[in-house]
CSV table of C-alpha atoms in Angstrom, one decimal:
chain,number,residue,atom,x,y,z
M,26,UNK,CA,0.0,0.0,0.0
M,27,UNK,CA,2.9,2.4,0.9
M,28,UNK,CA,4.5,1.7,-2.5
M,29,UNK,CA,1.2,2.5,-4.1
M,30,UNK,CA,1.0,5.9,-2.2
M,31,UNK,CA,4.6,6.6,-3.2
M,32,UNK,CA,3.9,5.8,-6.8
M,33,UNK,CA,0.8,8.0,-6.8
M,34,UNK,CA,2.7,10.8,-5.1
M,35,UNK,CA,5.5,10.5,-7.8
M,36,UNK,CA,3.0,10.7,-10.5
M,37,UNK,CA,1.3,13.8,-8.9
M,38,UNK,CA,4.7,15.5,-8.5
M,39,UNK,CA,5.5,14.7,-12.1
M,40,UNK,CA,2.2,16.2,-13.3
M,41,UNK,CA,2.7,19.3,-11.2
M,42,UNK,CA,6.2,19.6,-12.6
M,43,UNK,CA,4.9,19.5,-16.1
M,44,UNK,CA,2.1,21.9,-15.4
M,45,UNK,CA,4.5,24.4,-13.8
M,46,UNK,CA,6.8,24.0,-16.7
M,47,UNK,CA,4.0,24.7,-19.2
M,48,UNK,CA,3.0,27.8,-17.2
M,49,UNK,CA,6.6,29.1,-17.2
M,50,UNK,CA,6.8,28.6,-20.9
M,51,UNK,CA,3.5,30.3,-21.6
M,52,UNK,CA,4.6,33.2,-19.4
M,53,UNK,CA,7.9,33.6,-21.2
M,54,UNK,CA,6.3,33.4,-24.6
M,55,UNK,CA,3.7,36.0,-23.9
M,56,UNK,CA,6.2,38.3,-22.1
M,57,UNK,CA,8.7,38.4,-24.8
M,58,UNK,CA,8.0,39.7,-28.3
M,59,UNK,CA,11.2,38.2,-29.7
M,60,UNK,CA,10.2,34.7,-28.8
M,61,UNK,CA,8.3,34.2,-32.0
M,62,UNK,CA,10.3,34.1,-35.3
M,63,UNK,CA,7.2,34.4,-37.4
M,64,UNK,CA,6.3,37.8,-39.0
M,65,UNK,CA,2.9,37.8,-40.6
M,66,UNK,CA,2.5,40.5,-43.3
M,67,UNK,CA,-0.8,41.3,-45.0
M,68,UNK,CA,-0.2,43.2,-48.3
M,69,UNK,CA,-1.5,43.7,-51.8
M,70,UNK,CA,-0.5,40.9,-54.4
M,71,UNK,CA,2.8,41.3,-56.1
M,72,UNK,CA,3.5,44.5,-54.0
M,73,UNK,CA,7.0,43.8,-52.8
M,74,UNK,CA,10.1,42.4,-54.4
M,75,UNK,CA,10.4,38.7,-53.2
M,76,UNK,CA,14.1,39.0,-53.0
M,77,UNK,CA,13.7,41.6,-50.3
M,78,UNK,CA,11.8,39.2,-48.1
M,79,UNK,CA,14.5,36.6,-48.6
M,80,UNK,CA,17.1,39.2,-47.8
M,81,UNK,CA,15.2,40.2,-44.6
M,82,UNK,CA,14.8,36.6,-43.5
M,83,UNK,CA,18.5,36.0,-44.0
M,84,UNK,CA,19.5,39.1,-42.1
M,85,UNK,CA,17.2,38.8,-39.1
M,86,UNK,CA,16.4,35.1,-38.8
M,87,UNK,CA,12.7,35.8,-38.9
M,88,UNK,CA,10.2,33.7,-41.0
M,89,UNK,CA,8.0,35.9,-43.1
M,90,UNK,CA,4.5,34.7,-43.7
M,91,UNK,CA,3.1,36.8,-46.5
M,92,UNK,CA,-0.7,36.9,-47.2
M,93,UNK,CA,-2.3,39.1,-49.8
M,94,UNK,CA,-5.7,40.9,-50.4
M,95,UNK,CA,-7.2,42.5,-53.5
M,96,UNK,CA,-9.1,45.4,-51.9
M,97,UNK,CA,-8.9,47.7,-49.0
M,98,UNK,CA,-12.4,46.6,-47.9
M,99,UNK,CA,-11.4,42.9,-47.9
M,100,UNK,CA,-8.3,43.8,-45.8
M,101,UNK,CA,-10.4,45.7,-43.4
M,102,UNK,CA,-12.9,42.9,-42.8
M,103,UNK,CA,-10.1,40.3,-42.2
M,104,UNK,CA,-8.3,42.5,-39.6
M,105,UNK,CA,-11.5,43.4,-37.9
M,106,UNK,CA,-12.4,39.8,-37.6
M,107,UNK,CA,-9.1,39.1,-35.9
M,108,UNK,CA,-8.8,35.5,-37.0
M,109,UNK,CA,-5.2,36.0,-38.1
M,110,UNK,CA,-2.6,37.9,-35.9
M,111,UNK,CA,-1.2,40.2,-38.6
M,112,UNK,CA,1.9,41.9,-37.6
M,113,UNK,CA,2.0,44.5,-40.5
M,114,UNK,CA,-0.5,45.5,-43.2
M,115,UNK,CA,-0.4,48.0,-46.1
M,116,UNK,CA,-3.7,49.8,-46.6
M,117,UNK,CA,-4.4,52.9,-48.6
M,118,UNK,CA,-5.0,56.4,-47.3
M,119,UNK,CA,-8.8,56.5,-46.6
M,120,UNK,CA,-8.7,52.9,-45.2
M,121,UNK,CA,-6.1,54.1,-42.7
M,122,UNK,CA,-8.6,56.6,-41.4
M,123,UNK,CA,-11.2,53.9,-41.0
M,124,UNK,CA,-8.9,51.5,-39.3
M,125,UNK,CA,-7.7,54.2,-36.9
M,126,UNK,CA,-11.3,55.4,-36.1
M,127,UNK,CA,-12.2,51.8,-35.3
M,128,UNK,CA,-9.2,51.5,-33.0
M,129,UNK,CA,-7.7,48.7,-35.1
M,130,UNK,CA,-4.2,50.0,-35.3
M,131,UNK,CA,-1.3,50.5,-32.8
M,132,UNK,CA,0.6,53.7,-32.6
M,133,UNK,CA,4.0,53.6,-34.3
M,134,UNK,CA,7.0,55.2,-32.5
M,135,UNK,CA,9.1,56.5,-35.3
M,136,UNK,CA,12.0,57.1,-33.0
M,137,UNK,CA,12.6,53.4,-33.2
M,138,UNK,CA,12.9,53.7,-37.0
M,139,UNK,CA,16.4,55.1,-37.7
M,140,UNK,CA,15.6,55.2,-41.5
M,141,UNK,CA,12.4,57.2,-41.2
M,142,UNK,CA,14.5,60.3,-41.8
M,143,UNK,CA,14.7,59.3,-45.5
M,144,UNK,CA,10.9,60.0,-46.0
M,145,UNK,CA,10.2,63.4,-47.7
M,146,UNK,CA,8.3,65.9,-45.7
M,147,UNK,CA,5.8,66.3,-48.6
M,148,UNK,CA,4.6,62.7,-48.0
M,149,UNK,CA,4.1,63.2,-44.2
M,150,UNK,CA,1.2,64.7,-42.2
M,151,UNK,CA,-1.5,63.8,-44.6
M,152,UNK,CA,-5.3,64.1,-43.7
M,153,UNK,CA,-5.5,60.4,-43.1
M,154,UNK,CA,-2.8,60.5,-40.4
M,155,UNK,CA,-1.9,64.1,-39.7
M,156,UNK,CA,0.8,63.3,-37.0
M,157,UNK,CA,2.1,60.1,-38.6
M,158,UNK,CA,1.2,58.2,-35.4
M,159,UNK,CA,-0.2,55.2,-37.1
M,160,UNK,CA,1.4,54.8,-40.6
M,161,UNK,CA,4.7,55.0,-42.5
M,162,UNK,CA,4.6,55.8,-46.2
M,163,UNK,CA,5.3,52.8,-48.5
M,164,UNK,CA,4.3,53.9,-52.1
M,165,UNK,CA,2.4,56.6,-53.7
M,166,UNK,CA,0.9,57.3,-57.2
M,167,UNK,CA,-1.8,58.7,-59.3
M,168,UNK,CA,-4.9,57.7,-61.3
M,169,UNK,CA,-4.5,58.6,-64.9
M,170,UNK,CA,-4.9,57.6,-68.6
M,171,UNK,CA,-2.7,55.1,-70.7
M,172,UNK,CA,-2.9,55.3,-74.4
M,173,UNK,CA,-1.4,53.5,-77.3
M,174,UNK,CA,0.4,55.8,-79.8
M,175,UNK,CA,-0.4,53.4,-82.6
M,176,UNK,CA,-4.0,54.6,-82.3
M,177,UNK,CA,-3.9,57.9,-80.3
M,178,UNK,CA,-1.5,60.7,-81.1
M,179,UNK,CA,0.7,62.1,-78.3
M,180,UNK,CA,-1.0,65.1,-76.8
M,181,UNK,CA,-4.4,64.1,-78.2
M,182,UNK,CA,-5.6,63.3,-74.7
M,183,UNK,CA,-4.9,65.7,-71.9
M,184,UNK,CA,-8.1,65.9,-69.9
M,185,UNK,CA,-10.9,63.4,-68.6
M,186,UNK,CA,-13.3,65.0,-71.1
M,187,UNK,CA,-11.4,63.7,-74.0
M,188,UNK,CA,-12.4,60.1,-73.2
M,189,UNK,CA,-16.0,61.0,-74.4
M,190,UNK,CA,-14.9,61.6,-78.0
M,191,UNK,CA,-16.9,59.5,-80.5
M,192,UNK,CA,-13.7,58.4,-82.3
M,193,UNK,CA,-12.8,56.1,-79.3
M,194,UNK,CA,-15.9,54.1,-79.5
M,195,UNK,CA,-15.4,50.6,-78.0
M,196,UNK,CA,-11.7,51.3,-77.3
M,197,UNK,CA,-11.4,52.2,-73.7
M,198,UNK,CA,-10.8,50.0,-70.8
M,199,UNK,CA,-11.8,51.1,-67.3
M,200,UNK,CA,-10.3,49.9,-64.0
M,201,UNK,CA,-13.2,48.2,-61.9
M,202,UNK,CA,-13.3,50.8,-59.0
M,203,UNK,CA,-16.3,52.8,-58.1
M,204,UNK,CA,-14.4,55.7,-56.3
M,205,UNK,CA,-12.0,56.0,-59.3
M,206,UNK,CA,-14.5,55.9,-62.2
M,207,UNK,CA,-17.1,58.0,-60.4
M,208,UNK,CA,-14.3,60.2,-59.4
M,209,UNK,CA,-13.0,61.0,-62.9
M,210,UNK,CA,-16.6,61.9,-63.9
M,211,UNK,CA,-16.8,64.2,-61.0
M,212,UNK,CA,-13.6,66.0,-61.7
M,213,UNK,CA,-14.6,66.3,-65.5
M,214,UNK,CA,-17.6,68.2,-64.1
M,215,UNK,CA,-15.5,70.4,-61.9
M,216,UNK,CA,-16.5,68.6,-58.6
M,217,UNK,CA,-14.4,67.0,-55.9
M,218,UNK,CA,-13.7,63.3,-56.0
M,219,UNK,CA,-14.8,63.2,-52.4
M,220,UNK,CA,-18.1,64.9,-52.9
M,221,UNK,CA,-21.1,63.7,-50.8
M,222,UNK,CA,-23.6,65.8,-52.8
M,223,UNK,CA,-26.1,63.3,-54.2
M,224,UNK,CA,-27.2,65.5,-57.1
M,225,UNK,CA,-23.5,65.7,-58.2
M,226,UNK,CA,-23.1,61.9,-57.9
M,227,UNK,CA,-26.2,61.2,-60.0
M,228,UNK,CA,-25.0,63.8,-62.6
M,229,UNK,CA,-21.6,62.0,-62.7
M,230,UNK,CA,-23.4,58.7,-63.2
M,231,UNK,CA,-25.4,60.1,-66.1
M,232,UNK,CA,-22.3,61.4,-67.7
M,233,UNK,CA,-20.7,58.0,-67.4
M,234,UNK,CA,-23.6,56.5,-69.1
M,235,UNK,CA,-22.8,58.6,-72.1
M,236,UNK,CA,-19.3,57.2,-71.9
M,237,UNK,CA,-20.7,53.7,-72.2
M,238,UNK,CA,-20.5,53.3,-76.0
M,239,UNK,CA,-16.6,54.0,-75.8
M,240,UNK,CA,-16.1,51.4,-73.1
M,241,UNK,CA,-14.7,48.1,-74.3
M,242,UNK,CA,-14.5,46.5,-70.9
M,243,UNK,CA,-14.4,47.2,-67.1
M,244,UNK,CA,-11.7,45.0,-65.7
M,245,UNK,CA,-9.1,44.6,-63.0
M,246,UNK,CA,-5.6,43.3,-63.3
M,247,UNK,CA,-6.3,42.2,-66.9
M,248,UNK,CA,-6.1,45.7,-68.0
M,249,UNK,CA,-2.3,45.6,-68.1
M,250,UNK,CA,-2.2,42.5,-70.4
M,251,UNK,CA,-4.9,44.0,-72.7
M,252,UNK,CA,-3.1,47.2,-73.2
M,253,UNK,CA,0.3,45.6,-73.5
M,254,UNK,CA,-1.1,43.3,-76.2
M,255,UNK,CA,-2.6,46.3,-78.2
M,256,UNK,CA,-6.2,45.0,-77.6
M,257,UNK,CA,-7.4,48.5,-76.7
M,258,UNK,CA,-6.4,52.1,-77.5
M,259,UNK,CA,-7.0,53.7,-74.1
M,260,UNK,CA,-7.1,52.7,-70.5
M,261,UNK,CA,-7.9,54.4,-67.1
M,262,UNK,CA,-5.5,52.9,-64.5
M,263,UNK,CA,-2.9,53.7,-61.9
M,264,UNK,CA,0.7,55.0,-62.4
M,265,UNK,CA,2.4,51.9,-61.3
M,266,UNK,CA,0.3,49.7,-63.6
M,267,UNK,CA,1.0,52.0,-66.4
M,268,UNK,CA,4.8,51.7,-65.8
M,269,UNK,CA,4.5,47.9,-66.2
M,270,UNK,CA,2.6,48.4,-69.4
M,271,UNK,CA,5.2,50.8,-70.7
M,272,UNK,CA,8.0,48.2,-69.9
M,273,UNK,CA,6.1,45.7,-72.0
M,274,UNK,CA,5.0,47.9,-74.9
M,275,UNK,CA,7.0,51.0,-76.1
M,276,UNK,CA,3.8,52.4,-77.6
M,277,UNK,CA,2.1,52.9,-74.3
M,278,UNK,CA,2.1,56.3,-72.6
M,279,UNK,CA,0.7,57.7,-69.4
M,280,UNK,CA,-0.8,61.1,-68.6
M,281,UNK,CA,-2.3,62.5,-65.5
M,282,UNK,CA,-5.3,64.8,-66.7
M,283,UNK,CA,-4.6,68.4,-66.2
M,284,UNK,CA,-8.1,69.0,-64.5
M,285,UNK,CA,-6.9,67.0,-61.6
M,286,UNK,CA,-7.1,63.4,-60.3
M,287,UNK,CA,-6.5,61.1,-57.3
M,288,UNK,CA,-3.3,61.1,-55.5
M,289,UNK,CA,-3.1,57.9,-53.4
M,290,UNK,CA,-0.8,56.7,-50.7
M,291,UNK,CA,-0.3,53.2,-49.4
M,292,UNK,CA,1.2,53.1,-45.9
M,293,UNK,CA,2.6,50.3,-43.6
M,294,UNK,CA,0.6,50.0,-40.4
M,295,UNK,CA,0.8,47.8,-37.4
M,296,UNK,CA,-2.7,46.2,-36.6
M,297,UNK,CA,-3.7,45.7,-33.0
M,298,UNK,CA,-3.5,41.9,-33.8
M,299,UNK,CA,0.4,42.2,-33.9
M,300,UNK,CA,2.2,39.6,-31.8
M,301,UNK,CA,5.7,40.4,-33.0
M,302,UNK,CA,6.2,44.1,-32.6
M,303,UNK,CA,10.1,43.8,-32.5
M,304,UNK,CA,10.0,42.0,-35.9
M,305,UNK,CA,7.5,44.5,-37.3
M,306,UNK,CA,9.6,47.4,-36.4
M,307,UNK,CA,12.8,45.7,-37.9
M,308,UNK,CA,10.9,45.0,-41.2
M,309,UNK,CA,9.6,48.6,-41.5
M,310,UNK,CA,13.1,50.0,-40.9
M,311,UNK,CA,14.6,47.4,-43.4
M,312,UNK,CA,12.2,48.5,-46.1
M,313,UNK,CA,13.1,52.2,-45.4
M,314,UNK,CA,16.8,51.5,-46.0
M,315,UNK,CA,17.5,53.6,-49.2
M,316,UNK,CA,19.0,50.7,-51.2
M,317,UNK,CA,16.0,48.4,-50.3
M,318,UNK,CA,13.5,51.0,-51.0
M,319,UNK,CA,15.0,51.8,-54.4
M,320,UNK,CA,15.1,48.1,-55.3
M,321,UNK,CA,11.5,47.7,-54.3
M,322,UNK,CA,10.5,50.8,-56.4
M,323,UNK,CA,12.2,49.5,-59.5
M,324,UNK,CA,10.5,46.1,-59.1
M,325,UNK,CA,7.0,47.5,-58.4
M,326,UNK,CA,7.0,50.5,-60.6
M,327,UNK,CA,5.3,52.8,-58.2
M,328,UNK,CA,6.8,56.1,-56.8
M,329,UNK,CA,8.8,55.8,-53.6
M,330,UNK,CA,8.4,58.5,-50.9
M,331,UNK,CA,12.0,57.7,-49.8
M,332,UNK,CA,14.0,60.7,-51.0
M,333,UNK,CA,17.4,58.9,-50.6
M,334,UNK,CA,16.0,56.0,-52.5
M,335,UNK,CA,14.8,58.2,-55.3
M,336,UNK,CA,18.4,59.4,-55.9
M,337,UNK,CA,19.6,55.7,-56.3
M,338,UNK,CA,16.9,55.2,-59.1
M,339,UNK,CA,18.0,55.5,-62.7
M,340,UNK,CA,17.6,58.9,-64.1
M,341,UNK,CA,15.0,58.0,-66.7
M,342,UNK,CA,12.8,56.8,-63.7
M,343,UNK,CA,13.4,59.5,-61.1
M,344,UNK,CA,13.1,62.3,-63.7
M,345,UNK,CA,10.0,61.1,-65.4
M,346,UNK,CA,7.1,63.4,-64.5
M,347,UNK,CA,4.5,60.8,-65.5
M,348,UNK,CA,5.5,59.1,-62.3
M,349,UNK,CA,7.1,61.8,-60.2
M,350,UNK,CA,5.0,64.8,-61.2
M,351,UNK,CA,6.1,68.3,-60.2
M,352,UNK,CA,4.5,70.3,-57.4
M,353,UNK,CA,2.2,72.2,-59.8
M,354,UNK,CA,0.6,68.9,-60.9
M,355,UNK,CA,0.4,67.6,-57.3
M,356,UNK,CA,-1.5,70.6,-56.1
M,357,UNK,CA,-4.4,69.6,-58.5
M,358,UNK,CA,-4.7,66.1,-57.1
M,359,UNK,CA,-7.0,64.8,-54.3
M,360,UNK,CA,-6.5,62.2,-51.7
M,361,UNK,CA,-9.6,60.1,-51.1
M,362,UNK,CA,-11.2,60.6,-47.7
M,363,UNK,CA,-13.1,58.0,-45.8
M,364,UNK,CA,-16.7,58.6,-46.5
M,365,UNK,CA,-19.7,57.6,-44.4
M,366,UNK,CA,-20.9,54.1,-45.0
M,367,UNK,CA,-24.1,55.2,-46.8
M,368,UNK,CA,-22.1,57.5,-49.1
M,369,UNK,CA,-19.8,54.6,-50.0
M,370,UNK,CA,-22.8,52.5,-50.8
M,371,UNK,CA,-24.2,55.3,-53.0
M,372,UNK,CA,-21.0,55.5,-55.0
M,373,UNK,CA,-21.0,51.7,-55.4
M,374,UNK,CA,-24.7,51.5,-56.4
M,375,UNK,CA,-24.4,54.2,-59.1
M,376,UNK,CA,-21.2,52.6,-60.4
M,377,UNK,CA,-23.0,49.3,-60.5
M,378,UNK,CA,-25.9,50.8,-62.5
M,379,UNK,CA,-23.3,52.3,-65.0
M,380,UNK,CA,-21.5,49.0,-65.4
M,381,UNK,CA,-24.7,47.2,-66.3
M,382,UNK,CA,-25.5,50.0,-68.8
M,383,UNK,CA,-22.0,49.9,-70.3
M,384,UNK,CA,-22.1,46.2,-70.8
M,385,UNK,CA,-25.5,46.3,-72.8
């Protein structure tokens, strides 16, 4: 009987030791940000040079888990649900406002980022994050028009209104985006791309209906392929996408309409779900290092806000005003604001009506 009690006591002591050991392990894991070697990044598809991820992993020993999204709204929903502990994400301007308002972001201490000094002042203190407490600039660009000089003479298109010319019937591709397409119609009528005036929005939709006969298709990523393969004369798209097309087809050109357009910013943020803050700060600082930022900009094709990186880019890139416009052009560009939910729905509904009309 005594041996039995001794055996039971030994078993209980072993179990207690295992329990205490597990508790200590959990405590050390939760109390140390560096205990995890995984860094989970949530970004747009094909929006970083893969070689930079490999370089970062070799340099730091972290293992990067890279997940992608195809819209700001999809990204917002995933972060809000909290199913995945994303350490970093790359939303656009207006979505940063929404994430911040909904308390889904952690503040960023720029004093921990030795390379933050390379960001140009003109890319800081924007309306979506006036004190740069929650975001670090990643890329920026514009919404504009690409055209093929086989069919459209240089200088023939300089304003949004030019898209309505009858000679372009069935030859225009539009990016599938309510804010952008409704926005270009608004600007063509002298209104803000951020208007909440319902009468202006309806008028913009009615004007888009008149553009319908000229629209060949309303597409997403396929726009690059179609334009590069000479399957359309004109496209409405983003500056970085235009750069890719121009690399593939020397007949493609890009213009930002003189009336004005959208100036967008994609910034790196740290979601509240972050479990590896040390790794998050290391990655941000790594991407701000001028050589890395320049390499990334060449790979992606969008404009970098990193002034030291700009100097490392080939002259034909950094001096190209199609992608690095002068201050005069920048003054006519608008950054999208985060609109009320009902207004976003109004934009979407009107755009959907136009799409249905354009496809008939």
